[in-house]
């Protein structure tokens, strides 16, 4: 397995099946243009097998931490450590970029994600609540 940090739009579209829906051209360009946004793709025998995205977030009294935005592994590559390797690679990148930590959110019933994150060193925060705001995209 080879994990690459992606900086070209073509590579994102070549791995489009790893995302929830096909990557949007404008959003892809905007994501890749920001040096605080990171996309890592795992390749197995040259085939895109999984991806992880991370976003550096800085707060005045805390410093910078990495938010693991999304992890996706092609169904045919699941159970082979691709997700754990991608998560660990993002954590390594966060350390290199002087982040003080990394965090993510997943559904309570998403056993596969919770197992992957724990195997990569993640520790669940107890008694946390996630709140969201959804804005209409007209």
mmCIF file of N, CA and C in Angstrom:
data_model
loop_
_atom_site.group_PDB
_atom_site.id
_atom_site.type_symbol
_atom_site.label_atom_id
_atom_site.label_comp_id
_atom_site.label_asym_id
_atom_site.label_seq_id
_atom_site.Cartn_x
_atom_site.Cartn_y
_atom_site.Cartn_z
ATOM 1 N N UNK A 1 0.852 -1.174 0.000
ATOM 2 C CA UNK A 1 0.000 0.000 0.000
ATOM 3 C C UNK A 1 0.896 1.235 0.000
ATOM 4 N N UNK A 2 0.514 2.208 -0.803
ATOM 5 C CA UNK A 2 1.212 3.495 -0.853
ATOM 6 C C UNK A 2 0.203 4.593 -0.544
ATOM 7 N N UNK A 3 0.561 5.489 0.384
ATOM 8 C CA UNK A 3 -0.317 6.607 0.727
ATOM 9 C C UNK A 3 0.315 7.872 0.187
ATOM 10 N N UNK A 4 -0.467 8.618 -0.597
ATOM 11 C CA UNK A 4 0.022 9.852 -1.211
ATOM 12 C C UNK A 4 -0.820 11.041 -0.767
ATOM 13 N N UNK A 5 -0.139 12.160 -0.542
ATOM 14 C CA UNK A 5 -0.848 13.424 -0.300
ATOM 15 C C UNK A 5 -1.203 13.991 -1.668
ATOM 16 N N UNK A 6 -2.465 14.283 -1.875
ATOM 17 C CA UNK A 6 -2.981 14.680 -3.177
ATOM 18 C C UNK A 6 -3.059 16.204 -3.271
ATOM 19 N N UNK A 7 -2.545 16.721 -4.398
ATOM 20 C CA UNK A 7 -2.578 18.168 -4.637
ATOM 21 C C UNK A 7 -3.153 18.504 -6.009
ATOM 22 N N UNK A 8 -3.479 17.472 -6.806
ATOM 23 C CA UNK A 8 -3.983 17.705 -8.159
ATOM 24 C C UNK A 8 -5.444 17.253 -8.283
ATOM 25 N N UNK A 9 -6.234 18.096 -8.940
ATOM 26 C CA UNK A 9 -7.657 17.813 -9.140
ATOM 27 C C UNK A 9 -7.859 16.489 -9.862
ATOM 28 N N UNK A 10 -7.011 16.183 -10.848
ATOM 29 C CA UNK A 10 -7.161 14.952 -11.622
ATOM 30 C C UNK A 10 -7.087 13.710 -10.723
ATOM 31 N N UNK A 11 -6.215 13.747 -9.734
ATOM 32 C CA UNK A 11 -6.080 12.606 -8.825
ATOM 33 C C UNK A 11 -7.345 12.418 -7.989
ATOM 34 N N UNK A 12 -7.973 13.522 -7.623
ATOM 35 C CA UNK A 12 -9.221 13.448 -6.848
ATOM 36 C C UNK A 12 -10.310 12.798 -7.705
ATOM 37 N N UNK A 13 -10.443 13.255 -8.922
ATOM 38 C CA UNK A 13 -11.481 12.700 -9.789
ATOM 39 C C UNK A 13 -11.189 11.239 -10.136
ATOM 40 N N UNK A 14 -9.918 10.868 -10.212
ATOM 41 C CA UNK A 14 -9.547 9.481 -10.462
ATOM 42 C C UNK A 14 -9.901 8.556 -9.309
ATOM 43 N N UNK A 15 -10.114 9.146 -8.144
ATOM 44 C CA UNK A 15 -10.494 8.374 -6.954
ATOM 45 C C UNK A 15 -11.904 8.753 -6.497
ATOM 46 N N UNK A 16 -12.689 9.284 -7.412
ATOM 47 C CA UNK A 16 -14.025 9.790 -7.086
ATOM 48 C C UNK A 16 -14.946 8.772 -6.447
ATOM 49 N N UNK A 17 -14.748 7.491 -6.740
ATOM 50 C CA UNK A 17 -15.606 6.450 -6.163
ATOM 51 C C UNK A 17 -15.432 6.308 -4.647
ATOM 52 N N UNK A 18 -14.385 6.899 -4.091
ATOM 53 C CA UNK A 18 -14.137 6.795 -2.651
ATOM 54 C C UNK A 18 -14.953 7.800 -1.837
ATOM 55 N N UNK A 19 -15.536 8.774 -2.505
ATOM 56 C CA UNK A 19 -16.298 9.824 -1.847
ATOM 57 C C UNK A 19 -17.779 9.454 -1.817
ATOM 58 N N UNK A 20 -18.547 10.141 -0.964
ATOM 59 C CA UNK A 20 -19.985 9.885 -0.869
ATOM 60 C C UNK A 20 -20.678 10.113 -2.207
ATOM 61 N N UNK A 21 -20.318 11.194 -2.891
ATOM 62 C CA UNK A 21 -20.803 11.515 -4.238
ATOM 63 C C UNK A 21 -19.605 11.992 -5.047
ATOM 64 N N UNK A 22 -19.768 12.121 -6.336
ATOM 65 C CA UNK A 22 -18.662 12.571 -7.184
ATOM 66 C C UNK A 22 -18.158 13.930 -6.724
ATOM 67 N N UNK A 23 -16.835 14.082 -6.630
ATOM 68 C CA UNK A 23 -16.274 15.374 -6.213
ATOM 69 C C UNK A 23 -16.711 16.511 -7.142
ATOM 70 N N UNK A 24 -17.051 17.628 -6.536
ATOM 71 C CA UNK A 24 -17.469 18.817 -7.282
ATOM 72 C C UNK A 24 -16.224 19.583 -7.732
ATOM 73 N N UNK A 25 -16.117 19.944 -9.002
ATOM 74 C CA UNK A 25 -14.908 20.602 -9.505
ATOM 75 C C UNK A 25 -14.503 21.847 -8.718
ATOM 76 N N UNK A 26 -15.424 22.760 -8.487
ATOM 77 C CA UNK A 26 -15.092 24.010 -7.793
ATOM 78 C C UNK A 26 -14.689 23.753 -6.338
ATOM 79 N N UNK A 27 -15.420 22.876 -5.669
ATOM 80 C CA UNK A 27 -15.107 22.558 -4.270
ATOM 81 C C UNK A 27 -13.761 21.840 -4.173
ATOM 82 N N UNK A 28 -13.474 20.973 -5.138
ATOM 83 C CA UNK A 28 -12.200 20.260 -5.151
ATOM 84 C C UNK A 28 -11.043 21.236 -5.301
ATOM 85 N N UNK A 29 -11.162 22.149 -6.244
ATOM 86 C CA UNK A 29 -10.108 23.153 -6.455
ATOM 87 C C UNK A 29 -9.914 24.015 -5.212
ATOM 88 N N UNK A 30 -10.999 24.422 -4.603
ATOM 89 C CA UNK A 30 -10.920 25.260 -3.402
ATOM 90 C C UNK A 30 -10.268 24.499 -2.242
ATOM 91 N N UNK A 31 -10.648 23.236 -2.073
ATOM 92 C CA UNK A 31 -10.078 22.409 -1.005
ATOM 93 C C UNK A 31 -8.570 22.278 -1.199
ATOM 94 N N UNK A 32 -8.155 21.909 -2.399
ATOM 95 C CA UNK A 32 -6.743 21.673 -2.662
ATOM 96 C C UNK A 32 -5.908 22.956 -2.623
ATOM 97 N N UNK A 33 -6.518 24.091 -2.876
ATOM 98 C CA UNK A 33 -5.788 25.359 -2.893
ATOM 99 C C UNK A 33 -5.407 25.843 -1.498
ATOM 100 N N UNK A 34 -6.061 25.338 -0.477
ATOM 101 C CA UNK A 34 -5.806 25.783 0.896
ATOM 102 C C UNK A 34 -4.770 24.861 1.537
ATOM 103 N N UNK A 35 -3.636 25.404 1.930
ATOM 104 C CA UNK A 35 -2.559 24.584 2.498
ATOM 105 C C UNK A 35 -2.924 23.937 3.830
ATOM 106 N N UNK A 36 -4.027 24.360 4.438
ATOM 107 C CA UNK A 36 -4.479 23.756 5.695
ATOM 108 C C UNK A 36 -5.445 22.605 5.481
ATOM 109 N N UNK A 37 -5.763 22.315 4.220
ATOM 110 C CA UNK A 37 -6.633 21.192 3.871
ATOM 111 C C UNK A 37 -5.772 20.069 3.324
ATOM 112 N N UNK A 38 -6.056 18.849 3.739
ATOM 113 C CA UNK A 38 -5.217 17.712 3.363
ATOM 114 C C UNK A 38 -6.078 16.564 2.868
ATOM 115 N N UNK A 39 -5.649 15.962 1.766
ATOM 116 C CA UNK A 39 -6.297 14.783 1.211
ATOM 117 C C UNK A 39 -5.217 13.739 0.976
ATOM 118 N N UNK A 40 -5.384 12.595 1.626
ATOM 119 C CA UNK A 40 -4.469 11.476 1.448
ATOM 120 C C UNK A 40 -5.236 10.334 0.803
ATOM 121 N N UNK A 41 -4.626 9.719 -0.207
ATOM 122 C CA UNK A 41 -5.243 8.568 -0.861
ATOM 123 C C UNK A 41 -4.299 7.385 -0.737
ATOM 124 N N UNK A 42 -4.873 6.239 -0.362
ATOM 125 C CA UNK A 42 -4.121 4.983 -0.293
ATOM 126 C C UNK A 42 -4.332 4.247 -1.615
ATOM 127 N N UNK A 43 -3.211 3.795 -2.184
ATOM 128 C CA UNK A 43 -3.250 3.028 -3.425
ATOM 129 C C UNK A 43 -2.737 1.620 -3.145
ATOM 130 N N UNK A 44 -3.470 0.631 -3.643
ATOM 131 C CA UNK A 44 -3.045 -0.759 -3.557
ATOM 132 C C UNK A 44 -2.870 -1.232 -4.998
ATOM 133 N N UNK A 45 -1.649 -1.585 -5.343
ATOM 134 C CA UNK A 45 -1.331 -1.980 -6.720
ATOM 135 C C UNK A 45 -1.798 -0.931 -7.725
ATOM 136 N N UNK A 46 -1.613 0.339 -7.374
ATOM 137 C CA UNK A 46 -1.961 1.446 -8.261
ATOM 138 C C UNK A 46 -3.426 1.831 -8.285
ATOM 139 N N UNK A 47 -4.256 1.117 -7.545
ATOM 140 C CA UNK A 47 -5.698 1.378 -7.517
ATOM 141 C C UNK A 47 -6.044 2.183 -6.272
ATOM 142 N N UNK A 48 -6.822 3.290 -6.412
ATOM 143 C CA UNK A 48 -7.248 4.042 -5.229
ATOM 144 C C UNK A 48 -8.135 3.173 -4.340
ATOM 145 N N UNK A 49 -7.651 2.892 -3.125
ATOM 146 C CA UNK A 49 -8.356 1.990 -2.218
ATOM 147 C C UNK A 49 -9.071 2.718 -1.083
ATOM 148 N N UNK A 50 -8.589 3.902 -0.722
ATOM 149 C CA UNK A 50 -9.190 4.642 0.376
ATOM 150 C C UNK A 50 -8.695 6.067 0.404
ATOM 151 N N UNK A 51 -9.417 6.901 1.121
ATOM 152 C CA UNK A 51 -9.012 8.302 1.250
ATOM 153 C C UNK A 51 -9.379 8.811 2.634
ATOM 154 N N UNK A 52 -8.629 9.847 3.053
ATOM 155 C CA UNK A 52 -8.951 10.555 4.281
ATOM 156 C C UNK A 52 -8.712 12.039 4.021
ATOM 157 N N UNK A 53 -9.597 12.872 4.557
ATOM 158 C CA UNK A 53 -9.398 14.313 4.475
ATOM 159 C C UNK A 53 -9.238 14.872 5.878
ATOM 160 N N UNK A 54 -8.397 15.874 5.979
ATOM 161 C CA UNK A 54 -8.166 16.551 7.249
ATOM 162 C C UNK A 54 -8.117 18.046 7.043
ATOM 163 N N UNK A 55 -8.548 18.783 8.040
ATOM 164 C CA UNK A 55 -8.549 20.241 8.001
ATOM 165 C C UNK A 55 -7.920 20.751 9.282
ATOM 166 N N UNK A 56 -6.880 21.576 9.139
ATOM 167 C CA UNK A 56 -6.255 22.203 10.299
ATOM 168 C C UNK A 56 -7.161 23.330 10.791
ATOM 169 N N UNK A 57 -7.376 23.342 12.090
ATOM 170 C CA UNK A 57 -8.215 24.363 12.718
ATOM 171 C C UNK A 57 -7.405 25.042 13.808
ATOM 172 N N UNK A 58 -7.373 26.376 13.774
ATOM 173 C CA UNK A 58 -6.592 27.135 14.748
ATOM 174 C C UNK A 58 -7.513 28.010 15.570
ATOM 175 N N UNK A 59 -7.268 28.019 16.880
ATOM 176 C CA UNK A 59 -8.031 28.864 17.809
ATOM 177 C C UNK A 59 -7.040 29.681 18.616
ATOM 178 N N UNK A 60 -7.367 30.946 18.907
ATOM 179 C CA UNK A 60 -6.403 31.822 19.578
ATOM 180 C C UNK A 60 -5.831 31.296 20.887
ATOM 181 N N UNK A 61 -6.625 30.583 21.682
ATOM 182 C CA UNK A 61 -6.100 30.138 22.980
ATOM 183 C C UNK A 61 -5.737 28.651 23.015
ATOM 184 N N UNK A 62 -5.823 27.980 21.879
ATOM 185 C CA UNK A 62 -5.539 26.556 21.873
ATOM 186 C C UNK A 62 -4.428 26.170 20.910
ATOM 187 N N UNK A 63 -4.242 26.908 19.867
ATOM 188 C CA UNK A 63 -3.298 26.521 18.833
ATOM 189 C C UNK A 63 -4.025 25.793 17.714
ATOM 190 N N UNK A 64 -3.307 24.908 17.027
ATOM 191 C CA UNK A 64 -3.855 24.239 15.845
ATOM 192 C C UNK A 64 -4.037 22.750 16.097
ATOM 193 N N UNK A 65 -5.204 22.245 15.692
ATOM 194 C CA UNK A 65 -5.490 20.822 15.765
ATOM 195 C C UNK A 65 -5.990 20.360 14.396
ATOM 196 N N UNK A 66 -5.908 19.069 14.163
ATOM 197 C CA UNK A 66 -6.369 18.489 12.902
ATOM 198 C C UNK A 66 -7.750 17.892 13.099
ATOM 199 N N UNK A 67 -8.671 18.247 12.229
ATOM 200 C CA UNK A 67 -9.995 17.645 12.206
ATOM 201 C C UNK A 67 -10.003 16.595 11.101
ATOM 202 N N UNK A 68 -10.204 15.348 11.451
ATOM 203 C CA UNK A 68 -10.356 14.288 10.463
ATOM 204 C C UNK A 68 -11.771 14.421 9.928
ATOM 205 N N UNK A 69 -11.874 14.971 8.731
ATOM 206 C CA UNK A 69 -13.169 15.330 8.166
ATOM 207 C C UNK A 69 -13.914 14.107 7.650
ATOM 208 N N UNK A 70 -13.224 13.279 6.867
ATOM 209 C CA UNK A 70 -13.905 12.117 6.302
ATOM 210 C C UNK A 70 -12.897 11.023 5.974
ATOM 211 N N UNK A 71 -13.328 9.794 6.175
ATOM 212 C CA UNK A 71 -12.539 8.613 5.838
ATOM 213 C C UNK A 71 -13.412 7.723 4.980
ATOM 214 N N UNK A 72 -12.876 7.268 3.860
ATOM 215 C CA UNK A 72 -13.624 6.369 2.984
ATOM 216 C C UNK A 72 -12.717 5.282 2.443
ATOM 217 N N UNK A 73 -13.174 4.043 2.500
ATOM 218 C CA UNK A 73 -12.417 2.914 1.966
ATOM 219 C C UNK A 73 -13.338 2.148 1.022
ATOM 220 N N UNK A 74 -12.831 1.885 -0.179
ATOM 221 C CA UNK A 74 -13.580 1.103 -1.153
ATOM 222 C C UNK A 74 -13.952 -0.235 -0.534
ATOM 223 N N UNK A 75 -15.183 -0.652 -0.768
ATOM 224 C CA UNK A 75 -15.696 -1.877 -0.136
ATOM 225 C C UNK A 75 -14.782 -3.086 -0.370
ATOM 226 N N UNK A 76 -14.199 -3.185 -1.553
ATOM 227 C CA UNK A 76 -13.369 -4.358 -1.858
ATOM 228 C C UNK A 76 -12.031 -4.356 -1.120
ATOM 229 N N UNK A 77 -11.689 -3.232 -0.472
ATOM 230 C CA UNK A 77 -10.423 -3.142 0.270
ATOM 231 C C UNK A 77 -10.627 -3.079 1.781
ATOM 232 N N UNK A 78 -11.860 -3.170 2.225
ATOM 233 C CA UNK A 78 -12.134 -3.083 3.664
ATOM 234 C C UNK A 78 -11.622 -4.318 4.385
ATOM 235 N N UNK A 79 -11.240 -4.110 5.643
ATOM 236 C CA UNK A 79 -10.747 -5.210 6.455
ATOM 237 C C UNK A 79 -9.273 -5.517 6.242
ATOM 238 N N UNK A 80 -8.574 -4.644 5.527
ATOM 239 C CA UNK A 80 -7.150 -4.853 5.233
ATOM 240 C C UNK A 80 -6.245 -3.810 5.890
ATOM 241 N N UNK A 81 -6.811 -2.981 6.753
ATOM 242 C CA UNK A 81 -6.002 -1.978 7.435
ATOM 243 C C UNK A 81 -5.818 -0.675 6.674
ATOM 244 N N UNK A 82 -6.541 -0.497 5.579
ATOM 245 C CA UNK A 82 -6.417 0.725 4.784
ATOM 246 C C UNK A 82 -6.883 1.934 5.595
ATOM 247 N N UNK A 83 -8.036 1.835 6.220
ATOM 248 C CA UNK A 83 -8.565 2.948 7.018
ATOM 249 C C UNK A 83 -7.655 3.310 8.175
ATOM 250 N N UNK A 84 -7.168 2.302 8.877
ATOM 251 C CA UNK A 84 -6.248 2.546 10.000
ATOM 252 C C UNK A 84 -4.964 3.210 9.502
ATOM 253 N N UNK A 85 -4.431 2.733 8.380
ATOM 254 C CA UNK A 85 -3.208 3.317 7.829
ATOM 255 C C UNK A 85 -3.414 4.770 7.413
ATOM 256 N N UNK A 86 -4.554 5.061 6.814
ATOM 257 C CA UNK A 86 -4.850 6.440 6.421
ATOM 258 C C UNK A 86 -5.006 7.342 7.638
ATOM 259 N N UNK A 87 -5.708 6.847 8.651
ATOM 260 C CA UNK A 87 -5.899 7.627 9.877
ATOM 261 C C UNK A 87 -4.556 7.897 10.543
ATOM 262 N N UNK A 88 -3.715 6.897 10.616
ATOM 263 C CA UNK A 88 -2.382 7.059 11.212
ATOM 264 C C UNK A 88 -1.526 8.024 10.391
ATOM 265 N N UNK A 89 -1.638 7.947 9.071
ATOM 266 C CA UNK A 89 -0.869 8.853 8.209
ATOM 267 C C UNK A 89 -1.315 10.302 8.407
ATOM 268 N N UNK A 90 -2.620 10.513 8.587
ATOM 269 C CA UNK A 90 -3.094 11.872 8.841
ATOM 270 C C UNK A 90 -2.604 12.357 10.204
ATOM 271 N N UNK A 91 -2.605 11.482 11.202
ATOM 272 C CA UNK A 91 -2.083 11.849 12.526
ATOM 273 C C UNK A 91 -0.596 12.198 12.438
ATOM 274 N N UNK A 92 0.155 11.443 11.647
ATOM 275 C CA UNK A 92 1.577 11.758 11.449
ATOM 276 C C UNK A 92 1.742 13.125 10.789
ATOM 277 N N UNK A 93 0.912 13.402 9.786
ATOM 278 C CA UNK A 93 0.963 14.704 9.119
ATOM 279 C C UNK A 93 0.614 15.820 10.109
ATOM 280 N N UNK A 94 -0.370 15.573 10.969
ATOM 281 C CA UNK A 94 -0.753 16.569 11.972
ATOM 282 C C UNK A 94 0.427 16.872 12.896
ATOM 283 N N UNK A 95 1.143 15.852 13.309
ATOM 284 C CA UNK A 95 2.325 16.061 14.159
ATOM 285 C C UNK A 95 3.380 16.876 13.412
ATOM 286 N N UNK A 96 3.617 16.533 12.150
ATOM 287 C CA UNK A 96 4.605 17.264 11.342
ATOM 288 C C UNK A 96 4.226 18.729 11.199
ATOM 289 N N UNK A 97 2.940 19.019 11.183
ATOM 290 C CA UNK A 97 2.451 20.390 11.010
ATOM 291 C C UNK A 97 2.246 21.084 12.363
ATOM 292 N N UNK A 98 2.771 20.470 13.423
ATOM 293 C CA UNK A 98 2.734 21.031 14.778
ATOM 294 C C UNK A 98 1.329 21.194 15.354
ATOM 295 N N UNK A 99 0.430 20.307 14.974
ATOM 296 C CA UNK A 99 -0.891 20.297 15.593
ATOM 297 C C UNK A 99 -0.754 19.672 16.979
ATOM 298 N N UNK A 100 -1.538 20.154 17.917
ATOM 299 C CA UNK A 100 -1.467 19.613 19.272
ATOM 300 C C UNK A 100 -2.328 18.362 19.434
ATOM 301 N N UNK A 101 -3.173 18.061 18.444
ATOM 302 C CA UNK A 101 -4.021 16.876 18.507
ATOM 303 C C UNK A 101 -4.838 16.727 17.243
ATOM 304 N N UNK A 102 -5.677 15.699 17.230
ATOM 305 C CA UNK A 102 -6.550 15.417 16.097
ATOM 306 C C UNK A 102 -7.867 14.896 16.655
ATOM 307 N N UNK A 103 -8.974 15.195 15.951
ATOM 308 C CA UNK A 103 -10.277 14.725 16.406
ATOM 309 C C UNK A 103 -11.183 14.455 15.210
ATOM 310 N N UNK A 104 -12.242 13.712 15.469
ATOM 311 C CA UNK A 104 -13.250 13.430 14.453
ATOM 312 C C UNK A 104 -14.572 13.137 15.146
ATOM 313 N N UNK A 105 -15.602 13.007 14.357
ATOM 314 C CA UNK A 105 -16.936 12.662 14.838
ATOM 315 C C UNK A 105 -17.439 11.520 13.965
ATOM 316 N N UNK A 106 -18.104 10.561 14.578
ATOM 317 C CA UNK A 106 -18.750 9.495 13.808
ATOM 318 C C UNK A 106 -20.032 9.100 14.522
ATOM 319 N N UNK A 107 -20.874 8.413 13.806
ATOM 320 C CA UNK A 107 -22.137 7.953 14.390
ATOM 321 C C UNK A 107 -21.863 6.904 15.457
ATOM 322 N N UNK A 108 -22.665 6.941 16.494
ATOM 323 C CA UNK A 108 -22.488 6.007 17.598
ATOM 324 C C UNK A 108 -22.603 4.554 17.147
ATOM 325 N N UNK A 109 -23.446 4.304 16.143
ATOM 326 C CA UNK A 109 -23.641 2.934 15.674
ATOM 327 C C UNK A 109 -22.711 2.552 14.514
ATOM 328 N N UNK A 110 -21.747 3.404 14.176
ATOM 329 C CA UNK A 110 -20.797 3.099 13.103
ATOM 330 C C UNK A 110 -19.623 2.315 13.702
ATOM 331 N N UNK A 111 -19.851 1.044 13.900
ATOM 332 C CA UNK A 111 -18.871 0.176 14.553
ATOM 333 C C UNK A 111 -17.562 0.119 13.783
ATOM 334 N N UNK A 112 -17.626 0.051 12.466
ATOM 335 C CA UNK A 112 -16.406 -0.037 11.659
ATOM 336 C C UNK A 112 -15.537 1.204 11.848
ATOM 337 N N UNK A 113 -16.135 2.373 11.801
ATOM 338 C CA UNK A 113 -15.359 3.610 11.979
ATOM 339 C C UNK A 113 -14.789 3.690 13.386
ATOM 340 N N UNK A 114 -15.594 3.391 14.375
ATOM 341 C CA UNK A 114 -15.113 3.462 15.760
ATOM 342 C C UNK A 114 -13.953 2.491 15.988
ATOM 343 N N UNK A 115 -14.040 1.306 15.429
ATOM 344 C CA UNK A 115 -12.965 0.326 15.555
ATOM 345 C C UNK A 115 -11.707 0.825 14.854
ATOM 346 N N UNK A 116 -11.868 1.343 13.653
ATOM 347 C CA UNK A 116 -10.722 1.874 12.897
ATOM 348 C C UNK A 116 -10.030 2.980 13.672
ATOM 349 N N UNK A 117 -10.787 3.928 14.163
ATOM 350 C CA UNK A 117 -10.194 5.067 14.884
ATOM 351 C C UNK A 117 -9.505 4.609 16.173
ATOM 352 N N UNK A 118 -10.105 3.682 16.875
ATOM 353 C CA UNK A 118 -9.470 3.174 18.104
ATOM 354 C C UNK A 118 -8.177 2.435 17.788
ATOM 355 N N UNK A 119 -8.187 1.632 16.741
ATOM 356 C CA UNK A 119 -6.967 0.901 16.362
ATOM 357 C C UNK A 119 -5.857 1.846 15.908
ATOM 358 N N UNK A 120 -6.230 3.030 15.459
ATOM 359 C CA UNK A 120 -5.236 4.034 15.050
ATOM 360 C C UNK A 120 -4.856 4.952 16.213
ATOM 361 N N UNK A 121 -5.328 4.641 17.415
ATOM 362 C CA UNK A 121 -4.925 5.397 18.602
ATOM 363 C C UNK A 121 -5.929 6.404 19.116
ATOM 364 N N UNK A 122 -7.102 6.503 18.491
ATOM 365 C CA UNK A 122 -8.126 7.445 18.943
ATOM 366 C C UNK A 122 -8.801 6.987 20.217
ATOM 367 N N UNK A 123 -9.159 7.943 21.054
ATOM 368 C CA UNK A 123 -9.814 7.668 22.327
ATOM 369 C C UNK A 123 -11.155 8.396 22.331
ATOM 370 N N UNK A 124 -12.258 7.686 22.578
ATOM 371 C CA UNK A 124 -13.563 8.358 22.574
ATOM 372 C C UNK A 124 -13.698 9.362 23.721
ATOM 373 N N UNK A 125 -14.284 10.492 23.430
ATOM 374 C CA UNK A 125 -14.628 11.489 24.448
ATOM 375 C C UNK A 125 -16.002 11.125 24.979
ATOM 376 N N UNK A 126 -16.112 10.971 26.251
ATOM 377 C CA UNK A 126 -17.397 10.628 26.859
ATOM 378 C C UNK A 126 -18.261 11.877 27.013
ATOM 379 N N UNK A 127 -19.568 11.652 26.951
ATOM 380 C CA UNK A 127 -20.562 12.688 27.213
ATOM 381 C C UNK A 127 -20.432 13.902 26.308
ATOM 382 N N UNK A 128 -20.113 13.685 25.042
ATOM 383 C CA UNK A 128 -20.046 14.774 24.073
ATOM 384 C C UNK A 128 -21.306 14.763 23.214
ATOM 385 N N UNK A 129 -21.711 15.925 22.743
ATOM 386 C CA UNK A 129 -22.876 16.069 21.887
ATOM 387 C C UNK A 129 -22.445 16.851 20.653
ATOM 388 N N UNK A 130 -22.903 16.430 19.491
ATOM 389 C CA UNK A 130 -22.622 17.141 18.250
ATOM 390 C C UNK A 130 -23.889 17.873 17.836
ATOM 391 N N UNK A 131 -23.755 19.144 17.546
ATOM 392 C CA UNK A 131 -24.869 19.966 17.064
ATOM 393 C C UNK A 131 -24.537 20.421 15.651
ATOM 394 N N UNK A 132 -25.523 20.479 14.780
ATOM 395 C CA UNK A 132 -25.287 20.888 13.399
ATOM 396 C C UNK A 132 -26.269 21.973 12.981
ATOM 397 N N UNK A 133 -25.843 22.769 12.045
ATOM 398 C CA UNK A 133 -26.677 23.755 11.379
ATOM 399 C C UNK A 133 -26.667 23.397 9.907
ATOM 400 N N UNK A 134 -27.793 23.238 9.287
ATOM 401 C CA UNK A 134 -27.881 22.940 7.851
ATOM 402 C C UNK A 134 -28.440 24.169 7.155
ATOM 403 N N UNK A 135 -27.709 24.657 6.179
ATOM 404 C CA UNK A 135 -28.135 25.833 5.427
ATOM 405 C C UNK A 135 -28.577 25.410 4.035
ATOM 406 N N UNK A 136 -29.667 25.965 3.563
ATOM 407 C CA UNK A 136 -30.132 25.672 2.208
ATOM 408 C C UNK A 136 -29.104 26.165 1.205
ATOM 409 N N UNK A 137 -28.823 25.327 0.234
ATOM 410 C CA UNK A 137 -27.900 25.680 -0.838
ATOM 411 C C UNK A 137 -28.728 26.011 -2.081
ATOM 412 N N UNK A 138 -29.033 27.264 -2.250
ATOM 413 C CA UNK A 138 -29.880 27.671 -3.388
ATOM 414 C C UNK A 138 -29.064 27.905 -4.631
#
